[in-house]
mmCIF file with all atom_site columns, C-alpha atoms in Angstrom:
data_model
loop_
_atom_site.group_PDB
_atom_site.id
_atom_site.type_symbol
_atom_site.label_atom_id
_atom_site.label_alt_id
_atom_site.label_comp_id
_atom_site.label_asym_id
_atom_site.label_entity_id
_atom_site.label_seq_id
_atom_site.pdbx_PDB_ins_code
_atom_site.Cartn_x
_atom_site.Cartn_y
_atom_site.Cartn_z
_atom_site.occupancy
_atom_site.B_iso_or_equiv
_atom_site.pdbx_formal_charge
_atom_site.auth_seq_id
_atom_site.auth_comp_id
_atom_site.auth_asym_id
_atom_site.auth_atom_id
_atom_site.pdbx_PDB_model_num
ATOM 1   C CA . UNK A 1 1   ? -93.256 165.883 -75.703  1.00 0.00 ? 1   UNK A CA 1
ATOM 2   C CA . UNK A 1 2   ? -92.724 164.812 -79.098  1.00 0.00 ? 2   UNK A CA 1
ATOM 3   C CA . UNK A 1 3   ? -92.377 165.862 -82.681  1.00 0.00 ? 3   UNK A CA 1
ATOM 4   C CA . UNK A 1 4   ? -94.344 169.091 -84.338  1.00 0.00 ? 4   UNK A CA 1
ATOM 5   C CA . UNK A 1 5   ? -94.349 169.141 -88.315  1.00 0.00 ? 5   UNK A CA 1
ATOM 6   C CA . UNK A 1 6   ? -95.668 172.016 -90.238  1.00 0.00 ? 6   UNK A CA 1
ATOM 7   C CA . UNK A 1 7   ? -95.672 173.392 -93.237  1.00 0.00 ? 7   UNK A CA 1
ATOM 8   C CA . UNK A 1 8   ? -96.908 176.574 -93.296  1.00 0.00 ? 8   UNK A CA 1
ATOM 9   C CA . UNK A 1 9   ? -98.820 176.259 -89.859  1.00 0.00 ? 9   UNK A CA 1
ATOM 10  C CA . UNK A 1 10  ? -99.059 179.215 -87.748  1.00 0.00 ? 10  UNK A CA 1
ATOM 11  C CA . UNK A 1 11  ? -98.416 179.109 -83.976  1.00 0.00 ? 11  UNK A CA 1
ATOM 12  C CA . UNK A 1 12  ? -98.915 181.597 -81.177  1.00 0.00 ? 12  UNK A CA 1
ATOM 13  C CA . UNK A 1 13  ? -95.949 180.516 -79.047  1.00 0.00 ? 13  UNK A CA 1
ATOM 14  C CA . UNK A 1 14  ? -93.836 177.076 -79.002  1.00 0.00 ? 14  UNK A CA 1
ATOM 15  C CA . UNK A 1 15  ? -92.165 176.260 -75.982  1.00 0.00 ? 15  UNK A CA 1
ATOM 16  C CA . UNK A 1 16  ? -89.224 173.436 -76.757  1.00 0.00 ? 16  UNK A CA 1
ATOM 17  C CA . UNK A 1 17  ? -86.132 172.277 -75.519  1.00 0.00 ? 17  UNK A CA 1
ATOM 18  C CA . UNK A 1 18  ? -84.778 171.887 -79.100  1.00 0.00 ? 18  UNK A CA 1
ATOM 19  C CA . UNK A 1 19  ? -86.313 173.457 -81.971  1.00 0.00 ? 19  UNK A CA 1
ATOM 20  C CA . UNK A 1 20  ? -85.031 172.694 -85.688  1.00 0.00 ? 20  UNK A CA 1
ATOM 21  C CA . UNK A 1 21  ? -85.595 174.210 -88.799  1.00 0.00 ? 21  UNK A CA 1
ATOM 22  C CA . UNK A 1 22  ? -85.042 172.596 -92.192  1.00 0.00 ? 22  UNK A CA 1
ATOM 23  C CA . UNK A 1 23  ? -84.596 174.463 -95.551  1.00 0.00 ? 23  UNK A CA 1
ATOM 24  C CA . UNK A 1 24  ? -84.889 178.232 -95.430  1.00 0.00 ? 24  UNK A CA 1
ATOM 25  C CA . UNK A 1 25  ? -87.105 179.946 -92.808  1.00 0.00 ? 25  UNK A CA 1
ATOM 26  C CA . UNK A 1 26  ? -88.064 183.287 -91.610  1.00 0.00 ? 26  UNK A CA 1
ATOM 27  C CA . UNK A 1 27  ? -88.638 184.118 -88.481  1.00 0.00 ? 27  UNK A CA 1
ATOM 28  C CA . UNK A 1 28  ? -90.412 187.495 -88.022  1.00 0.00 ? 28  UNK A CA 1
ATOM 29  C CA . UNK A 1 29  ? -90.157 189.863 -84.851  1.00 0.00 ? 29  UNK A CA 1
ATOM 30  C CA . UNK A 1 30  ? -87.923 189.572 -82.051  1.00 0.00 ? 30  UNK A CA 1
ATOM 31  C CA . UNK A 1 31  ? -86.282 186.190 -82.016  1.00 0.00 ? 31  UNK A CA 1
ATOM 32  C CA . UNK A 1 32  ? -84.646 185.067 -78.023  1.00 0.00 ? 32  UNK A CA 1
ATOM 33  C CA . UNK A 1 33  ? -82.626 182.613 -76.987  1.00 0.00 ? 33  UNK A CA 1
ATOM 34  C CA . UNK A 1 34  ? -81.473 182.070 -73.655  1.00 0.00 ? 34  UNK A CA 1
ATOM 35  C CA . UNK A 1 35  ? -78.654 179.619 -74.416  1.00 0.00 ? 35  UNK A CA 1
ATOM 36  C CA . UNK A 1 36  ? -76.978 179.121 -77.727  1.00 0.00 ? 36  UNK A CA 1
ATOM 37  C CA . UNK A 1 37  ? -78.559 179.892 -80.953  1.00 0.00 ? 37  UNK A CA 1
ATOM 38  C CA . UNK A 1 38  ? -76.241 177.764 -83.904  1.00 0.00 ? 38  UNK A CA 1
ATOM 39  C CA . UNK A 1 39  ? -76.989 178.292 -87.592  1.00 0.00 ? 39  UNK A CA 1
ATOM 40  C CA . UNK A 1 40  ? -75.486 175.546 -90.326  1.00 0.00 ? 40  UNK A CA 1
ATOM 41  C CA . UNK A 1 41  ? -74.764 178.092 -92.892  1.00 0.00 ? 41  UNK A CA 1
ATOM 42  C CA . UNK A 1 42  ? -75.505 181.180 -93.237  1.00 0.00 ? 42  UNK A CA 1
ATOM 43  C CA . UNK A 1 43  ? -77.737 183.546 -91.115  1.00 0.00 ? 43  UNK A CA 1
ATOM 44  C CA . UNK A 1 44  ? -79.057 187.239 -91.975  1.00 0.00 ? 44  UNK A CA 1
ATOM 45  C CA . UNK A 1 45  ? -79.964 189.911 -90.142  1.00 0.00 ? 45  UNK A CA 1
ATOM 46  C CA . UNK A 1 46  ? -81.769 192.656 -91.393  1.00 0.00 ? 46  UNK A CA 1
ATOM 47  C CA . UNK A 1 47  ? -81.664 195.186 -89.139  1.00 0.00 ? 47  UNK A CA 1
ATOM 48  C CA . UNK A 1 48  ? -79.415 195.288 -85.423  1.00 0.00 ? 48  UNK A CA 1
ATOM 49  C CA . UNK A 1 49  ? -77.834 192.480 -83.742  1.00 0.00 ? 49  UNK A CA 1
ATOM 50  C CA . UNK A 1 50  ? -77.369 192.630 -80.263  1.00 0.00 ? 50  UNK A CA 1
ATOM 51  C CA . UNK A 1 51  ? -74.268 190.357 -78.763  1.00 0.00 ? 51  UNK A CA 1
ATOM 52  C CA . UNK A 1 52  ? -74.979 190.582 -74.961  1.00 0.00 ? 52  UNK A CA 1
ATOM 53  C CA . UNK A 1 53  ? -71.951 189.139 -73.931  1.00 0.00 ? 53  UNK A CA 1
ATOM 54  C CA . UNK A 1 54  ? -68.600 187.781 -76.775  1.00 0.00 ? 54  UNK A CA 1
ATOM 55  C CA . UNK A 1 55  ? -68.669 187.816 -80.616  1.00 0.00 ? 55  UNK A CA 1
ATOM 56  C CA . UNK A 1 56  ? -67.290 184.901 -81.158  1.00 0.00 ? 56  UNK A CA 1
ATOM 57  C CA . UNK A 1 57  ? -65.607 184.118 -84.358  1.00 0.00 ? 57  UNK A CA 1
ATOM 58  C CA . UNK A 1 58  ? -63.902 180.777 -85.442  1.00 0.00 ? 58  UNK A CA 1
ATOM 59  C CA . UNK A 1 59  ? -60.320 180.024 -86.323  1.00 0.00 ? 59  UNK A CA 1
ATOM 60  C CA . UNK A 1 60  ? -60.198 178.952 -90.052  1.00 0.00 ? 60  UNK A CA 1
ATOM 61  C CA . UNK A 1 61  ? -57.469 176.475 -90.885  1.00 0.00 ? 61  UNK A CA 1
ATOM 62  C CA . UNK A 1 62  ? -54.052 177.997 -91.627  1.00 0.00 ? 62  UNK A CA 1
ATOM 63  C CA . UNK A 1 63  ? -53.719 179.535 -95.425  1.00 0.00 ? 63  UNK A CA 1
ATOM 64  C CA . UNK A 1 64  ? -50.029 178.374 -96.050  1.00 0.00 ? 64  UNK A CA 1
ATOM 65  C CA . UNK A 1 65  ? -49.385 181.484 -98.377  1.00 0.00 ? 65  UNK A CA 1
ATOM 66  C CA . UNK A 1 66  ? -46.595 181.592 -100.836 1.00 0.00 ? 66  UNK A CA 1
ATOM 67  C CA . UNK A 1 67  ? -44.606 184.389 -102.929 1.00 0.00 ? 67  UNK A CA 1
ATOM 68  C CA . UNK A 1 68  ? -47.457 186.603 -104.433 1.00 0.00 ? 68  UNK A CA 1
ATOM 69  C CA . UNK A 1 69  ? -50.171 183.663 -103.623 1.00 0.00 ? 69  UNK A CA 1
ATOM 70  C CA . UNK A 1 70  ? -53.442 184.651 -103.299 1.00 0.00 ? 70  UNK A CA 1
ATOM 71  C CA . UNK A 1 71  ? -55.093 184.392 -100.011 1.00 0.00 ? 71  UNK A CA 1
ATOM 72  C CA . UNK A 1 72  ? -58.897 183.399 -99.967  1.00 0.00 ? 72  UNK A CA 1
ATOM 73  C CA . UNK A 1 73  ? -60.144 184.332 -96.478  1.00 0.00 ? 73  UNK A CA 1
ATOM 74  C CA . UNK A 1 74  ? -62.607 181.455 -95.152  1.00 0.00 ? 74  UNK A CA 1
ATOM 75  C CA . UNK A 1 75  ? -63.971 183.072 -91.782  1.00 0.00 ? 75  UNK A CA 1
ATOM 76  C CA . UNK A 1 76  ? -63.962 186.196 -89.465  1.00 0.00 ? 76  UNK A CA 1
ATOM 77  C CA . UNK A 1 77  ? -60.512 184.705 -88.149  1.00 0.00 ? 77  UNK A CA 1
ATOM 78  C CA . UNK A 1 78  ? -58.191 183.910 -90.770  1.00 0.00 ? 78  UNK A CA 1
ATOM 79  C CA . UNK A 1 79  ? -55.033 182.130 -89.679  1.00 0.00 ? 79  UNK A CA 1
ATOM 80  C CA . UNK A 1 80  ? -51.750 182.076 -92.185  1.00 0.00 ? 80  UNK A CA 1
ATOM 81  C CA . UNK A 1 81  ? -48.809 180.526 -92.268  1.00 0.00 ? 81  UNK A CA 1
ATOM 82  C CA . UNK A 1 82  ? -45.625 179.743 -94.764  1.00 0.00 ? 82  UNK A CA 1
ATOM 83  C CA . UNK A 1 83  ? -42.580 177.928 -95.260  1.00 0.00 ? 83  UNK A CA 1
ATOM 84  C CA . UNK A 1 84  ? -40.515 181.149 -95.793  1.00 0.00 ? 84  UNK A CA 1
ATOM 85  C CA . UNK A 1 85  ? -40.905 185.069 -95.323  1.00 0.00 ? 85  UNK A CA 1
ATOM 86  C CA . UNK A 1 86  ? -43.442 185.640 -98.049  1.00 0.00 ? 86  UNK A CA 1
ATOM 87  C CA . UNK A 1 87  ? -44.604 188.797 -99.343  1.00 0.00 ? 87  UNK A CA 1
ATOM 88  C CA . UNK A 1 88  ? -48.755 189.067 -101.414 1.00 0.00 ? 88  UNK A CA 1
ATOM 89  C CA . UNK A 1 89  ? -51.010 191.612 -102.145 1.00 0.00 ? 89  UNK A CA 1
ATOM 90  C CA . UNK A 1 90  ? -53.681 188.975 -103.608 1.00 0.00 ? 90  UNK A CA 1
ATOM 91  C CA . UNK A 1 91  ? -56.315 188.991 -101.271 1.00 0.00 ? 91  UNK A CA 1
ATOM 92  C CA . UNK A 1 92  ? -59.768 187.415 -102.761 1.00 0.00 ? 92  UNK A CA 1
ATOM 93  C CA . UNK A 1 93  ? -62.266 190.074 -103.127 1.00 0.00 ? 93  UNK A CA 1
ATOM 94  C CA . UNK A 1 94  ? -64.971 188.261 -105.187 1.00 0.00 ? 94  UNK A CA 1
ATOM 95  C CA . UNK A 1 95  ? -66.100 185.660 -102.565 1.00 0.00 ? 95  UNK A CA 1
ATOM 96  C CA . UNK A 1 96  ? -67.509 187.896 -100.414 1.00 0.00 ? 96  UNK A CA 1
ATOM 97  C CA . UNK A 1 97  ? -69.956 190.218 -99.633  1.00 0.00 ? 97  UNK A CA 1
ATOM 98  C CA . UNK A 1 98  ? -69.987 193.797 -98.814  1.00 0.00 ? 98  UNK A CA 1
ATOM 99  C CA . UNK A 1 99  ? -69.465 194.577 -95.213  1.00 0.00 ? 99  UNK A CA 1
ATOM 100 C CA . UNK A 1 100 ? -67.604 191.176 -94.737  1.00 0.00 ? 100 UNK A CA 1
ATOM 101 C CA . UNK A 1 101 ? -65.160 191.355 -91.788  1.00 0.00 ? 101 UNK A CA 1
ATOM 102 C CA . UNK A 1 102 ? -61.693 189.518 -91.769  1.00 0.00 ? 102 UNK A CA 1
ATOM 103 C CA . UNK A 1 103 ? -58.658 189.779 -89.487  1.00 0.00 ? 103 UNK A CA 1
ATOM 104 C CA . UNK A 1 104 ? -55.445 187.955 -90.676  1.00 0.00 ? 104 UNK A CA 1
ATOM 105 C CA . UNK A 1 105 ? -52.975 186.189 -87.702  1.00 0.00 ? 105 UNK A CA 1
ATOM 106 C CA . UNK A 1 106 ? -49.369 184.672 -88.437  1.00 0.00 ? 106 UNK A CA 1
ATOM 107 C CA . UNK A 1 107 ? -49.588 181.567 -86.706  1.00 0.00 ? 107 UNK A CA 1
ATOM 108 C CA . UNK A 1 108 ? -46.364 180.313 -88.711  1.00 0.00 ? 108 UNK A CA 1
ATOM 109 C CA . UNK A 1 109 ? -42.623 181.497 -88.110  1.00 0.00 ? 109 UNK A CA 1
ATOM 110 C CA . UNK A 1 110 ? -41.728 183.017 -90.702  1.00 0.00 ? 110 UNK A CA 1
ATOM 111 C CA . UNK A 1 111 ? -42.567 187.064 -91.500  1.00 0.00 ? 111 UNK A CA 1
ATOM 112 C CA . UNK A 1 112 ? -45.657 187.608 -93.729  1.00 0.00 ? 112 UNK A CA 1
ATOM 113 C CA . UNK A 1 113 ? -45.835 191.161 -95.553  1.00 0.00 ? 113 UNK A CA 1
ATOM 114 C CA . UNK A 1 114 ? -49.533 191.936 -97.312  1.00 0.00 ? 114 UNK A CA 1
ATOM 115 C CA . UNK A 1 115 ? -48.455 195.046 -99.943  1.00 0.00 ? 115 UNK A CA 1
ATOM 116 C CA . UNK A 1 116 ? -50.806 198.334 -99.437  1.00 0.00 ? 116 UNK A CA 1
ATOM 117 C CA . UNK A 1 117 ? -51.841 198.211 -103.420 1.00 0.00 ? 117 UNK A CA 1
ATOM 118 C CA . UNK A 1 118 ? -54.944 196.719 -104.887 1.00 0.00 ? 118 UNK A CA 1
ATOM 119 C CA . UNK A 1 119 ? -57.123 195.188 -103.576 1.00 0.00 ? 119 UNK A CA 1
ATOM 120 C CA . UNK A 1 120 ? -55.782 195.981 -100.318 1.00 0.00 ? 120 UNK A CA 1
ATOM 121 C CA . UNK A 1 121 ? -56.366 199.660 -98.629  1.00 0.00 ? 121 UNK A CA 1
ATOM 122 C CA . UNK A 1 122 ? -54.220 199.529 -95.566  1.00 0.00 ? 122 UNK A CA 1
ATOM 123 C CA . UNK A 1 123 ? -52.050 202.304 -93.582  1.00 0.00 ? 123 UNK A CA 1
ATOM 124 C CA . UNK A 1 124 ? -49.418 201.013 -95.270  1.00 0.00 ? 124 UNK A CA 1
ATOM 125 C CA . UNK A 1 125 ? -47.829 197.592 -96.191  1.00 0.00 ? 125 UNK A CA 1
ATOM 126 C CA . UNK A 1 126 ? -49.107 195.078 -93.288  1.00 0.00 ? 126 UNK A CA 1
ATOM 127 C CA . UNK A 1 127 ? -45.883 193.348 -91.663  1.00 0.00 ? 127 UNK A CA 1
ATOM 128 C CA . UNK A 1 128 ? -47.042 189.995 -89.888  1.00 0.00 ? 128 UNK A CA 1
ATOM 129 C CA . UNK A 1 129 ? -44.029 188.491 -88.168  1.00 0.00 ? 129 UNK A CA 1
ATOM 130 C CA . UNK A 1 130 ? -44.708 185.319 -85.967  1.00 0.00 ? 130 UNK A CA 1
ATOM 131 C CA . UNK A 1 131 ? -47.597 185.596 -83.369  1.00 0.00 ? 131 UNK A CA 1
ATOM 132 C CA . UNK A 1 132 ? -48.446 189.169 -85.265  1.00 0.00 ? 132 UNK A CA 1
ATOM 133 C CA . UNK A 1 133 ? -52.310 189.948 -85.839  1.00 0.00 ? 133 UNK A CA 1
ATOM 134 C CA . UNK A 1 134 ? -53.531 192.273 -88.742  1.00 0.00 ? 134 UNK A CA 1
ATOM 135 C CA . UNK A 1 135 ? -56.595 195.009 -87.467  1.00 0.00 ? 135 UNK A CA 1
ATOM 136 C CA . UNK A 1 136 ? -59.967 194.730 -88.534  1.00 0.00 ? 136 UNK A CA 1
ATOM 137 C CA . UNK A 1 137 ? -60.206 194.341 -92.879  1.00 0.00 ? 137 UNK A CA 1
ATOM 138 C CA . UNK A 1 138 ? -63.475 195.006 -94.105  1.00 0.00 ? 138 UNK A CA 1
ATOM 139 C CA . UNK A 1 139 ? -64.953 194.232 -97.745  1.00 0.00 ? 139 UNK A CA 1
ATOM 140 C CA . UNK A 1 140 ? -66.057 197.731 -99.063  1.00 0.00 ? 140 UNK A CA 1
ATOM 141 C CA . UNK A 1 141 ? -66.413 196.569 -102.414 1.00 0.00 ? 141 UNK A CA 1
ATOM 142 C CA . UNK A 1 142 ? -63.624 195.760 -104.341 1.00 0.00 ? 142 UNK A CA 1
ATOM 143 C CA . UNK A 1 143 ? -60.851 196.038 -101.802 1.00 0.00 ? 143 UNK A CA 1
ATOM 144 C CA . UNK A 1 144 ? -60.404 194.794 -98.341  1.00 0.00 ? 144 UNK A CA 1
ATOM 145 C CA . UNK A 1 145 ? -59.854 198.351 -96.181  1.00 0.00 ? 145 UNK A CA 1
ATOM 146 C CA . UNK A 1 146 ? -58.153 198.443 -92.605  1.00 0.00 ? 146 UNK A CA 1
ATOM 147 C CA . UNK A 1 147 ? -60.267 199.543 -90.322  1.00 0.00 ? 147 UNK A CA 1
ATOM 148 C CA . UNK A 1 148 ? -57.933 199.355 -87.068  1.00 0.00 ? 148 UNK A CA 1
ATOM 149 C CA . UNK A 1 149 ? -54.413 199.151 -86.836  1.00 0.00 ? 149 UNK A CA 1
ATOM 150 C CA . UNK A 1 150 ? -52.431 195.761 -86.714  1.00 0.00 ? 150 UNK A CA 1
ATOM 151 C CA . UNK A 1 151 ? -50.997 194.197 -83.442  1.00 0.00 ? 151 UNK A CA 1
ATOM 152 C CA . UNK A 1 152 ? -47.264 194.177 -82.814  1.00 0.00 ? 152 UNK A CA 1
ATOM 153 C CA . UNK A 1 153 ? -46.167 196.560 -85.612  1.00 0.00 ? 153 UNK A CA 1
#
């Protein structure tokens, strides 16, 4: 019981309740958790992650998106909303990384179109009415490709 501080220390094994890291870390070879594992920013994986049970992603706030506004996805989940049918094809591409997933959801009333023209690749112009969920986007460079089909449409 009680407080470990090291530097560059090596240990066999630690057995805690609570373990936290400050500043950047590695941890090498198979990492397990049997509860919750939470990371403050960002967290990479080199090779295969392995989700036992639910991905889950987390809401970001509601993008209130206006006529040809650009739309700067914060999250996996990406909610939107507007005071009128709106129509964009400004997506941000230069935020994020390659491989980046998004999914866009109309949480407003009012229709939401996303135009199939750069940067967006989609099946064809994305129609969001209220409630309506795009597919899976994913960053493949410079454009933002559909992956899977939206919901609703």
């Amino acid at each position: 019981v009680g407080v470990v501080y090291a530097q560059t220390q090596r240990f066999q094994s630690v057995l805690t309740s609570t373990l936290t890291v400050f500043n950047a870390s590695n941890l090498r070879g198979a990492v397990t958790a049997d509860a919750s594992v939470a990371v403050g920013t960002d967290a990479t994986v080199a090779d295969d992650l392995t989700v036992g049970n639910f991905l889950g992603l987390t809401p970001q706030t509601a993008i209130s998106v206006t006529y040809q506004g650009t739309i700067t996805p914060l999250g996996g989940v990406q909610y939107l909303t507007s005071a009128a049918s709106r129509g964009t094809r400004l997506v941000v591409t230069t935020t994020v990384d390659i491989g980046t997933i998004t999914m866009f959801k109309n949480t407003g009333s009012f229709t939401l179109t996303l135009t199939d023209t750069a940067p967006l690749k989609l099946s064809g112009n994305l129609v969001l009415g209220p409630g309506d969920a795009s597919g899976l986007l994913v960053m493949t460079g410079s454009f933002w490709e559909q992956f899977t089909p939206e919901s609703d449409n």
